């Protein structure tokens, strides 16, 4: 239907504008343009059909109405002449008829409005139903206070589409610990985080917080204690201050600044013309990936969560800035349980526990010292990164190996 086509057009425009960089980077302009033209032509064909129908039925309706009036006047006029009808009655009848035309044509108009609305409702329902697919049964327990003890017990997770993303995952994060999760892309790191925040539920096994299945908690009360810096950063079209204070709109400027300082973005914000009142997001100042990540970190910190999750949150930063943030984070981390997903050994080295994933399974757990030379995936990554730093004067690979630990 027309509504469908208009929807397609709108989303094609939106996607292409938002993803213009990707389109350009992959040299897909011609393809995107021809795709757009195709939808445009389809709309043109439909609109033309509607115009043709209108051109045919419009005059037909007018003709029918005019014929009706002519008939009434002719037949009524005869009766007036015969004396069976008074002139007043004929005029009254004709007037009522004219009044009736409006509401009747309104019925037709309403029906076409209704059709449009049903088409639009289809698209809205599409969204509503998608959400329902991942809708989770909400628990009843209020999580008012948490020690931040997190435990995975034989957890498997299969997304709706496809094979298991996680298989038989068991590990524990004690209150106040820092747990690092490492592994190649697609190994299931973000999936673990999805489970803790309850964006998804385990297919098998369970996730416990303070020895209670997280499905028993009311999801909103659970999430109040979790500060998540997701892999994809997202900033709202709002001021930096509003973005950082997202969880606590009432936070003072000093609190916002404190979070920004820990996230190592305060100085940059102060260099902007309107400081913390600078508008960012799609319609605001353009920020780099690393700057967005740091604002997202500040946002999570301001929430003062018992459980802090950093999912690849420093990947867009240079090593130096990353190290600076982690130095700052260390003091913040003491009082909370921290999950950190990262690729640089330098970032995860000091974690209390390192969980190494591969293909949805845990292949190793332990501290840096246990894993660095254990010959597993972690030590492979370690030695690759070590050799990468050779030029900067780090210990050569072989030396690292022979020393052992
Ligand atoms: N929402 C989702 N729906 C379906 N499959 C998903 C979803 N999220 C992740 N996956 C799949 O699960 C696997 C693990 O993904 P993920 O946890 O994002 O890995 P990582 O964070 O380690 O890169 C991948 O094969 C990925 O394609
Ligand atoms: Mg991920």
CSV table of C-alpha atoms and ligand atoms in Angstrom, one decimal:
chain,number,residue,atom,x,y,z
A,1,UNK,CA,0.0,0.0,0.0
A,2,UNK,CA,1.0,3.6,-0.2
A,3,UNK,CA,1.7,3.8,3.5
A,4,UNK,CA,4.1,0.9,3.1
A,5,UNK,CA,6.0,2.6,0.3
A,6,UNK,CA,6.2,5.9,2.1
A,7,UNK,CA,7.6,4.0,5.1
A,8,UNK,CA,10.1,2.3,2.9
A,9,UNK,CA,11.2,5.7,1.4
A,10,UNK,CA,11.5,7.3,4.8
A,11,UNK,CA,13.6,4.5,6.3
A,12,UNK,CA,15.8,4.4,3.1
A,13,UNK,CA,16.5,8.1,3.5
A,14,UNK,CA,17.2,7.8,7.2
A,15,UNK,CA,19.5,4.8,6.8
A,16,UNK,CA,21.4,6.5,4.0
A,17,UNK,CA,21.8,9.7,5.8
A,18,UNK,CA,22.9,8.1,9.1
A,19,UNK,CA,25.1,5.6,7.4
A,20,UNK,CA,26.5,7.9,4.8
A,21,UNK,CA,30.0,7.3,5.9
A,22,UNK,CA,29.6,3.5,5.6
A,23,UNK,CA,28.0,3.9,2.2
A,24,UNK,CA,30.9,6.0,1.0
A,25,UNK,CA,33.5,3.9,2.6
A,26,UNK,CA,32.3,0.8,0.9
A,27,UNK,CA,31.6,2.7,-2.4
A,28,UNK,CA,28.0,1.7,-2.5
A,29,UNK,CA,26.6,5.0,-3.6
A,30,UNK,CA,25.4,3.8,-7.0
A,31,UNK,CA,23.7,0.7,-5.5
A,32,UNK,CA,22.0,2.8,-2.8
A,33,UNK,CA,20.9,5.4,-5.3
A,34,UNK,CA,19.4,2.8,-7.6
A,35,UNK,CA,17.7,1.1,-4.7
A,36,UNK,CA,16.2,4.4,-3.7
A,37,UNK,CA,15.1,5.2,-7.3
A,38,UNK,CA,13.4,1.8,-7.5
A,39,UNK,CA,11.3,2.6,-4.3
A,40,UNK,CA,10.6,6.0,-5.7
A,41,UNK,CA,9.3,4.6,-9.0
A,42,UNK,CA,7.1,2.1,-7.1
A,43,UNK,CA,5.6,5.0,-5.2
A,44,UNK,CA,5.1,6.9,-8.4
A,45,UNK,CA,3.3,4.0,-9.9
A,46,UNK,CA,1.0,3.7,-6.9
A,47,UNK,CA,0.4,7.4,-6.7
A,48,UNK,CA,-0.5,7.4,-10.4
A,49,UNK,CA,-3.0,4.5,-9.9
A,50,UNK,CA,-4.6,6.4,-7.1
A,51,UNK,CA,-4.8,9.6,-9.2
A,52,UNK,CA,-6.4,7.6,-12.1
A,53,UNK,CA,-9.0,6.1,-9.8
A,54,UNK,CA,-9.7,9.5,-8.4
A,55,UNK,CA,-10.0,11.0,-11.9
A,56,UNK,CA,-12.6,8.3,-12.8
A,57,UNK,CA,-14.7,8.1,-9.6
A,58,UNK,CA,-14.6,11.8,-8.7
A,59,UNK,CA,-16.6,13.0,-11.7
A,60,UNK,CA,-18.8,9.9,-11.5
A,61,UNK,CA,-19.8,10.8,-8.0
A,62,UNK,CA,-20.5,14.4,-9.0
A,63,UNK,CA,-22.5,13.2,-11.9
A,64,UNK,CA,-24.6,11.0,-9.7
A,65,UNK,CA,-25.2,13.8,-7.2
A,66,UNK,CA,-26.2,16.2,-10.0
A,67,UNK,CA,-28.5,13.5,-11.5
A,68,UNK,CA,-30.1,13.0,-8.1
A,69,UNK,CA,-30.8,16.7,-7.7
A,70,UNK,CA,-32.2,17.0,-11.2
A,71,UNK,CA,-34.5,14.0,-10.5
A,72,UNK,CA,-35.7,15.4,-7.2
A,73,UNK,CA,-36.5,18.8,-8.7
A,74,UNK,CA,-38.2,17.2,-11.7
A,75,UNK,CA,-40.3,14.7,-9.8
A,76,UNK,CA,-41.0,17.0,-6.9
A,77,UNK,CA,-41.9,19.9,-9.3
A,78,UNK,CA,-44.4,17.6,-11.0
A,79,UNK,CA,-46.0,16.8,-7.7
A,80,UNK,CA,-46.2,20.5,-6.7
A,81,UNK,CA,-47.9,21.2,-10.0
A,82,UNK,CA,-50.3,18.4,-9.3
A,83,UNK,CA,-51.0,19.7,-5.8
A,84,UNK,CA,-49.8,16.5,-4.0
A,85,UNK,CA,-46.8,18.4,-2.5
A,86,UNK,CA,-46.5,22.0,-1.3
A,87,UNK,CA,-43.7,24.1,-2.5
A,88,UNK,CA,-42.4,24.5,1.0
A,89,UNK,CA,-42.2,20.7,1.4
A,90,UNK,CA,-40.2,20.4,-1.8
A,91,UNK,CA,-37.8,23.1,-0.7
A,92,UNK,CA,-37.4,21.5,2.8
A,93,UNK,CA,-36.8,18.1,1.3
A,94,UNK,CA,-34.2,19.4,-1.1
A,95,UNK,CA,-32.5,21.3,1.7
A,96,UNK,CA,-32.3,18.2,3.9
A,97,UNK,CA,-30.8,16.3,1.0
A,98,UNK,CA,-28.1,18.9,0.6
A,99,UNK,CA,-27.3,18.7,4.3
A,100,UNK,CA,-27.1,14.9,4.0
A,101,UNK,CA,-24.4,15.0,1.3
A,102,UNK,CA,-21.8,16.3,3.7
A,103,UNK,CA,-22.0,13.4,6.3
A,104,UNK,CA,-22.3,10.8,3.6
A,105,UNK,CA,-19.1,11.9,1.8
A,106,UNK,CA,-17.5,12.0,5.3
A,107,UNK,CA,-18.1,8.3,5.6
A,108,UNK,CA,-16.1,7.6,2.5
A,109,UNK,CA,-13.3,9.9,3.8
A,110,UNK,CA,-13.4,8.2,7.2
A,111,UNK,CA,-13.0,4.8,5.6
A,112,UNK,CA,-10.0,5.9,3.6
A,113,UNK,CA,-8.5,7.4,6.8
A,114,UNK,CA,-9.1,4.2,8.6
A,115,UNK,CA,-7.3,2.2,5.9
A,116,UNK,CA,-4.3,4.6,6.3
A,117,UNK,CA,-4.4,4.2,10.0
A,118,UNK,CA,-4.5,0.4,9.8
A,119,UNK,CA,-1.5,0.4,7.5
A,120,UNK,CA,0.4,2.7,9.9
A,121,UNK,CA,-0.7,0.6,12.9
A,122,UNK,CA,0.8,-2.4,11.1
A,123,UNK,CA,4.2,-0.7,11.1
A,124,UNK,CA,3.9,0.3,14.8
A,125,UNK,CA,2.8,-3.2,15.7
A,126,UNK,CA,5.8,-4.6,13.9
A,127,UNK,CA,7.9,-2.7,16.4
A,128,UNK,CA,5.8,-3.6,19.4
A,129,UNK,CA,5.8,-7.3,18.6
A,130,UNK,CA,9.5,-7.4,18.1
A,131,UNK,CA,9.9,-6.1,21.6
A,132,UNK,CA,7.6,-8.7,22.8
A,133,UNK,CA,9.8,-11.4,21.4
A,134,UNK,CA,12.5,-10.5,23.9
A,135,UNK,CA,10.1,-9.7,26.6
A,136,UNK,CA,11.2,-11.2,29.9
A,137,UNK,CA,9.2,-12.5,32.8
A,138,UNK,CA,9.8,-9.9,35.5
A,139,UNK,CA,10.7,-11.0,39.0
A,140,UNK,CA,9.1,-9.7,42.1
A,141,UNK,CA,12.0,-9.2,44.5
A,142,UNK,CA,13.3,-5.8,45.0
A,143,UNK,CA,17.1,-5.6,44.9
A,144,UNK,CA,17.6,-2.7,47.3
A,145,UNK,CA,21.2,-3.3,48.2
A,146,UNK,CA,23.7,-5.6,46.6
A,147,UNK,CA,27.1,-6.7,47.7
A,148,UNK,CA,27.9,-7.3,44.0
A,149,UNK,CA,28.5,-11.0,44.2
A,150,UNK,CA,27.9,-12.4,40.7
A,151,UNK,CA,27.9,-16.0,39.8
A,152,UNK,CA,27.4,-17.9,36.6
A,153,UNK,CA,26.3,-21.5,37.0
A,154,UNK,CA,26.4,-23.7,33.9
A,155,UNK,CA,25.0,-21.0,31.7
A,156,UNK,CA,24.2,-21.5,28.1
A,157,UNK,CA,22.6,-18.9,25.9
A,158,UNK,CA,21.1,-19.4,22.4
A,159,UNK,CA,19.8,-16.3,20.7
A,160,UNK,CA,16.5,-16.8,18.7
A,161,UNK,CA,18.4,-16.9,15.5
A,162,UNK,CA,21.2,-19.5,15.5
A,163,UNK,CA,23.4,-21.7,17.5
A,164,UNK,CA,24.5,-21.4,21.1
A,165,UNK,CA,26.4,-18.1,21.8
A,166,UNK,CA,27.5,-19.4,25.2
A,167,UNK,CA,27.9,-22.9,26.5
A,168,UNK,CA,28.3,-24.2,30.0
A,169,UNK,CA,29.7,-20.9,31.4
A,170,UNK,CA,30.6,-21.1,35.1
A,171,UNK,CA,32.6,-18.5,37.0
A,172,UNK,CA,32.3,-16.2,40.0
A,173,UNK,CA,33.0,-12.6,40.7
A,174,UNK,CA,33.4,-11.9,44.4
A,175,UNK,CA,32.2,-8.5,45.8
A,176,UNK,CA,34.8,-5.9,44.9
A,177,UNK,CA,36.6,-8.0,42.4
A,178,UNK,CA,37.6,-7.0,38.9
A,179,UNK,CA,36.9,-9.7,36.4
A,180,UNK,CA,38.3,-9.3,32.9
A,181,UNK,CA,36.7,-11.1,30.0
A,182,UNK,CA,38.9,-11.7,27.0
A,183,UNK,CA,38.5,-13.6,23.7
A,184,UNK,CA,38.2,-13.2,20.0
A,185,UNK,CA,35.3,-11.3,18.4
A,186,UNK,CA,32.2,-13.4,18.5
A,187,UNK,CA,33.4,-15.5,21.4
A,188,UNK,CA,30.5,-14.4,23.6
A,189,UNK,CA,31.9,-11.6,25.7
A,190,UNK,CA,29.1,-9.2,25.1
A,191,UNK,CA,26.6,-12.0,25.6
A,192,UNK,CA,27.9,-12.5,29.2
A,193,UNK,CA,27.2,-8.9,29.8
A,194,UNK,CA,23.8,-9.1,28.2
A,195,UNK,CA,22.9,-11.8,30.7
A,196,UNK,CA,24.0,-9.8,33.8
A,197,UNK,CA,21.9,-6.8,32.7
A,198,UNK,CA,19.2,-9.2,31.8
A,199,UNK,CA,18.8,-8.1,28.3
A,200,UNK,CA,18.5,-11.8,27.6
A,201,UNK,CA,17.8,-14.8,29.8
A,202,UNK,CA,20.0,-17.8,30.0
A,203,UNK,CA,18.7,-20.8,28.0
A,204,UNK,CA,20.2,-23.2,30.5
A,205,UNK,CA,21.7,-22.7,33.9
A,206,UNK,CA,21.5,-19.5,35.9
A,207,UNK,CA,23.0,-16.2,36.8
A,208,UNK,CA,23.0,-15.4,40.5
A,209,UNK,CA,23.5,-12.1,42.2
A,210,UNK,CA,24.0,-12.3,46.0
A,211,UNK,CA,23.1,-16.0,45.7
A,212,UNK,CA,19.7,-15.3,44.1
A,213,UNK,CA,18.7,-16.1,40.6
A,214,UNK,CA,18.5,-12.7,38.8
A,215,UNK,CA,15.2,-13.7,37.2
A,216,UNK,CA,13.7,-13.4,40.7
A,217,UNK,CA,14.5,-9.7,40.9
A,218,UNK,CA,12.5,-7.0,39.3
A,219,UNK,CA,14.6,-6.1,36.3
A,220,UNK,CA,14.4,-2.4,36.9
A,221,UNK,CA,15.6,-2.8,40.4
A,222,UNK,CA,18.4,-5.0,39.3
A,223,UNK,CA,19.6,-2.6,36.6
A,224,UNK,CA,19.7,0.3,39.1
A,225,UNK,CA,22.8,-1.3,40.5
A,226,UNK,CA,24.5,-2.0,37.2
A,227,UNK,CA,26.5,0.7,35.4
A,228,UNK,CA,26.9,-0.5,31.8
A,229,UNK,CA,29.1,1.0,29.3
A,230,UNK,CA,28.0,-0.8,26.2
A,231,UNK,CA,30.1,-1.7,23.2
A,232,UNK,CA,28.1,0.7,21.0
A,233,UNK,CA,28.2,4.1,22.6
A,234,UNK,CA,25.1,6.2,22.2
A,235,UNK,CA,24.7,9.8,23.1
A,236,UNK,CA,21.4,11.6,23.1
A,237,UNK,CA,20.7,14.9,21.4
A,238,UNK,CA,21.3,16.8,24.6
A,239,UNK,CA,23.9,18.6,26.5
A,240,UNK,CA,27.0,16.8,27.8
A,241,UNK,CA,25.8,17.4,31.3
A,242,UNK,CA,22.4,15.9,30.5
A,243,UNK,CA,24.1,12.9,28.9
A,244,UNK,CA,26.3,12.2,31.8
A,245,UNK,CA,23.6,12.8,34.4
A,246,UNK,CA,21.2,10.6,32.5
A,247,UNK,CA,20.6,8.2,35.4
A,248,UNK,CA,20.4,11.1,37.9
A,249,UNK,CA,19.1,14.2,36.3
A,250,UNK,CA,19.3,16.0,39.7
A,251,UNK,CA,23.1,15.5,40.0
A,252,UNK,CA,25.1,18.6,40.8
A,253,UNK,CA,27.6,20.0,38.3
A,254,UNK,CA,30.3,19.0,40.7
A,255,UNK,CA,29.2,15.4,40.6
A,256,UNK,CA,29.0,15.4,36.9
A,257,UNK,CA,32.5,16.9,36.6
A,258,UNK,CA,33.9,14.4,39.1
A,259,UNK,CA,32.7,11.5,36.9
A,260,UNK,CA,34.1,13.3,33.8
A,261,UNK,CA,37.4,13.7,35.5
A,262,UNK,CA,37.7,10.0,36.3
A,263,UNK,CA,36.7,9.2,32.7
A,264,UNK,CA,39.5,11.6,31.6
A,265,UNK,CA,37.2,13.8,29.5
A,266,UNK,CA,36.8,16.8,31.8
A,267,UNK,CA,39.6,18.8,30.2
A,268,UNK,CA,38.2,18.2,26.7
A,269,UNK,CA,34.7,19.3,27.8
A,270,UNK,CA,36.2,22.5,29.3
A,271,UNK,CA,37.8,23.3,25.9
A,272,UNK,CA,34.4,23.3,24.2
A,273,UNK,CA,32.7,26.7,23.8
A,274,UNK,CA,29.8,25.9,26.1
A,275,UNK,CA,31.6,23.4,28.3
A,276,UNK,CA,29.1,21.1,29.9
A,277,UNK,CA,26.2,22.8,28.2
A,278,UNK,CA,27.5,21.8,24.8
A,279,UNK,CA,24.9,19.9,22.8
A,280,UNK,CA,26.2,16.6,21.5
A,281,UNK,CA,24.6,13.7,19.6
A,282,UNK,CA,23.3,13.6,16.0
A,283,UNK,CA,22.4,17.3,15.9
A,284,UNK,CA,25.2,18.6,18.1
A,285,UNK,CA,29.0,18.8,18.3
A,286,UNK,CA,30.8,15.9,16.5
A,287,UNK,CA,32.7,13.8,19.0
A,288,UNK,CA,35.3,11.1,18.2
A,289,UNK,CA,34.6,7.5,19.1
A,290,UNK,CA,37.0,7.8,22.0
A,291,UNK,CA,35.3,10.9,23.4
A,292,UNK,CA,31.9,9.3,23.2
A,293,UNK,CA,33.3,6.3,25.0
A,294,UNK,CA,34.6,8.5,27.8
A,295,UNK,CA,31.3,10.3,28.2
A,296,UNK,CA,29.6,6.9,28.4
A,297,UNK,CA,32.0,5.9,31.1
A,298,UNK,CA,31.3,9.1,33.0
A,299,UNK,CA,27.6,8.4,32.6
A,300,UNK,CA,28.0,4.9,34.1
A,301,UNK,CA,30.2,6.2,36.9
A,302,UNK,CA,27.8,8.9,38.0
A,303,UNK,CA,25.3,6.2,38.6
A,304,UNK,CA,27.6,5.0,41.3
A,305,UNK,CA,26.7,1.3,40.6
A,306,UNK,CA,27.7,-1.7,42.7
A,307,UNK,CA,28.4,-3.5,39.5
A,308,UNK,CA,30.3,-1.8,36.8
A,309,UNK,CA,30.5,-3.3,33.3
A,310,UNK,CA,32.8,-1.9,30.6
A,311,UNK,CA,32.2,-3.7,27.3
A,312,UNK,CA,35.1,-2.8,25.1
A,313,UNK,CA,34.7,0.7,26.4
A,314,UNK,CA,38.2,1.9,25.8
A,315,UNK,CA,38.8,0.3,22.5
A,316,UNK,CA,38.7,3.6,20.6
A,317,UNK,CA,41.3,5.2,22.9
A,318,UNK,CA,45.0,5.3,22.5
A,319,UNK,CA,47.0,3.1,24.9
A,320,UNK,CA,48.1,6.0,26.9
A,321,UNK,CA,44.7,7.5,27.5
A,322,UNK,CA,43.4,4.0,28.2
A,323,UNK,CA,46.0,3.5,30.9
A,324,UNK,CA,45.2,6.8,32.5
A,325,UNK,CA,41.5,6.0,32.7
A,326,UNK,CA,42.3,2.6,34.3
A,327,UNK,CA,44.5,4.2,36.8
A,328,UNK,CA,41.7,6.5,37.8
A,329,UNK,CA,39.2,3.6,37.7
A,330,UNK,CA,41.2,1.6,40.1
A,331,UNK,CA,40.3,3.7,43.1
A,332,UNK,CA,36.6,3.8,41.9
A,333,UNK,CA,36.7,0.0,41.4
A,334,UNK,CA,37.6,-0.8,44.9
A,335,UNK,CA,34.1,-0.5,46.3
A,336,UNK,CA,32.4,-2.4,43.4
A,337,UNK,CA,32.5,-5.4,41.3
A,338,UNK,CA,33.8,-4.6,37.9
A,339,UNK,CA,33.6,-6.6,34.6
A,340,UNK,CA,35.9,-5.4,32.0
A,341,UNK,CA,36.0,-6.6,28.4
A,342,UNK,CA,39.2,-5.5,26.7
A,343,UNK,CA,41.7,-6.6,24.1
A,344,UNK,CA,44.9,-5.1,25.5
A,345,UNK,CA,46.8,-7.2,28.0
A,346,UNK,CA,47.9,-4.0,29.7
A,347,UNK,CA,44.2,-3.4,30.6
A,348,UNK,CA,43.3,-6.8,32.0
A,349,UNK,CA,46.7,-7.6,33.6
A,350,UNK,CA,45.7,-6.4,37.0
A,351,UNK,CA,42.3,-8.0,37.2
A,352,UNK,CA,41.6,-10.4,40.0
A,353,UNK,CA,40.4,-12.9,37.6
A,354,UNK,CA,40.7,-13.3,33.8
A,355,UNK,CA,38.1,-15.3,32.0
A,356,UNK,CA,39.2,-16.3,28.5
A,357,UNK,CA,36.4,-17.2,26.1
A,358,UNK,CA,36.6,-19.0,22.7
A,359,UNK,CA,33.7,-19.9,20.6
A,360,UNK,CA,31.2,-19.5,23.5
A,361,UNK,CA,33.1,-21.6,26.0
A,362,UNK,CA,35.5,-20.7,28.8
A,363,UNK,CA,38.9,-22.0,27.8
A,364,UNK,CA,40.9,-20.6,30.7
A,365,UNK,CA,40.5,-18.7,34.0
A,366,UNK,CA,43.0,-17.3,36.3
A,367,UNK,CA,45.3,-14.4,37.1
A,368,UNK,CA,47.7,-12.9,34.6
A,369,UNK,CA,50.6,-14.6,36.3
A,370,UNK,CA,48.9,-18.0,36.0
A,371,UNK,CA,47.9,-17.6,32.4
A,372,UNK,CA,50.7,-15.6,30.8
A,373,UNK,CA,52.9,-18.6,30.2
A,374,UNK,CA,50.4,-21.4,30.4
A,375,UNK,CA,50.5,-22.0,26.7
A,376,UNK,CA,46.8,-21.3,26.2
A,377,UNK,CA,45.0,-18.7,24.2
A,378,UNK,CA,45.8,-16.0,26.8
A,379,UNK,CA,49.6,-16.6,26.5
A,380,UNK,CA,49.3,-16.5,22.8
A,381,UNK,CA,47.6,-13.1,22.9
A,382,UNK,CA,50.1,-12.0,25.5
A,383,UNK,CA,53.1,-12.9,23.4
A,384,UNK,CA,51.7,-11.4,20.3
A,385,UNK,CA,51.2,-8.1,22.1
A,386,UNK,CA,54.6,-8.3,23.7
A,387,UNK,CA,56.3,-8.7,20.4
A,388,UNK,CA,54.2,-5.9,19.0
A,389,UNK,CA,55.8,-3.7,21.7
A,390,UNK,CA,59.4,-4.8,20.9
A,391,UNK,CA,60.1,-1.5,19.1
A,392,UNK,CA,59.2,0.3,22.3
A,393,UNK,CA,61.7,-1.6,24.2
A,394,UNK,CA,59.6,-4.3,25.9
A,395,UNK,CA,61.1,-7.7,26.6
A,396,UNK,CA,61.6,-9.8,23.5
A,397,UNK,CA,59.2,-12.7,23.2
A,398,UNK,CA,61.8,-15.5,23.7
A,399,UNK,CA,63.1,-13.9,26.8
A,400,UNK,CA,59.6,-13.7,28.2
A,401,UNK,CA,59.1,-17.4,27.5
A,402,UNK,CA,62.3,-18.7,29.0
A,403,UNK,CA,61.9,-16.8,32.2
A,404,UNK,CA,58.6,-18.4,33.0
A,405,UNK,CA,56.9,-17.4,36.2
B,1,LIG,N1,21.2,-10.2,19.6
B,1,LIG,C1,21.8,-11.3,19.0
B,1,LIG,N2,21.0,-12.1,18.3
B,1,LIG,C2,21.6,-13.2,17.7
B,1,LIG,N3,22.8,-13.5,17.7
B,1,LIG,C3,23.7,-12.7,18.5
B,1,LIG,C4,23.2,-11.6,19.2
B,1,LIG,N4,24.2,-11.0,19.8
B,1,LIG,C5,25.3,-11.8,19.6
B,1,LIG,N5,25.0,-12.8,18.8
B,1,LIG,C6,25.9,-13.9,18.3
B,1,LIG,O1,26.4,-14.5,19.4
B,1,LIG,C7,27.8,-14.8,19.3
B,1,LIG,C8,28.6,-14.1,20.4
B,1,LIG,O2,28.5,-12.7,20.2
B,1,LIG,P1,29.0,-11.6,21.2
B,1,LIG,O3,28.6,-12.0,22.6
B,1,LIG,O4,28.6,-10.2,20.8
B,1,LIG,O5,30.6,-11.8,21.1
B,1,LIG,P2,31.8,-10.8,21.5
B,1,LIG,O6,31.2,-9.7,22.3
B,1,LIG,O7,32.8,-11.6,22.1
B,1,LIG,O8,32.3,-10.3,20.2
B,1,LIG,C9,28.2,-14.3,17.9
B,1,LIG,O9,28.2,-15.4,17.1
B,1,LIG,C10,27.1,-13.3,17.5
B,1,LIG,O10,26.9,-13.4,16.2
B,2,LIG,MG1,31.2,-7.7,22.1
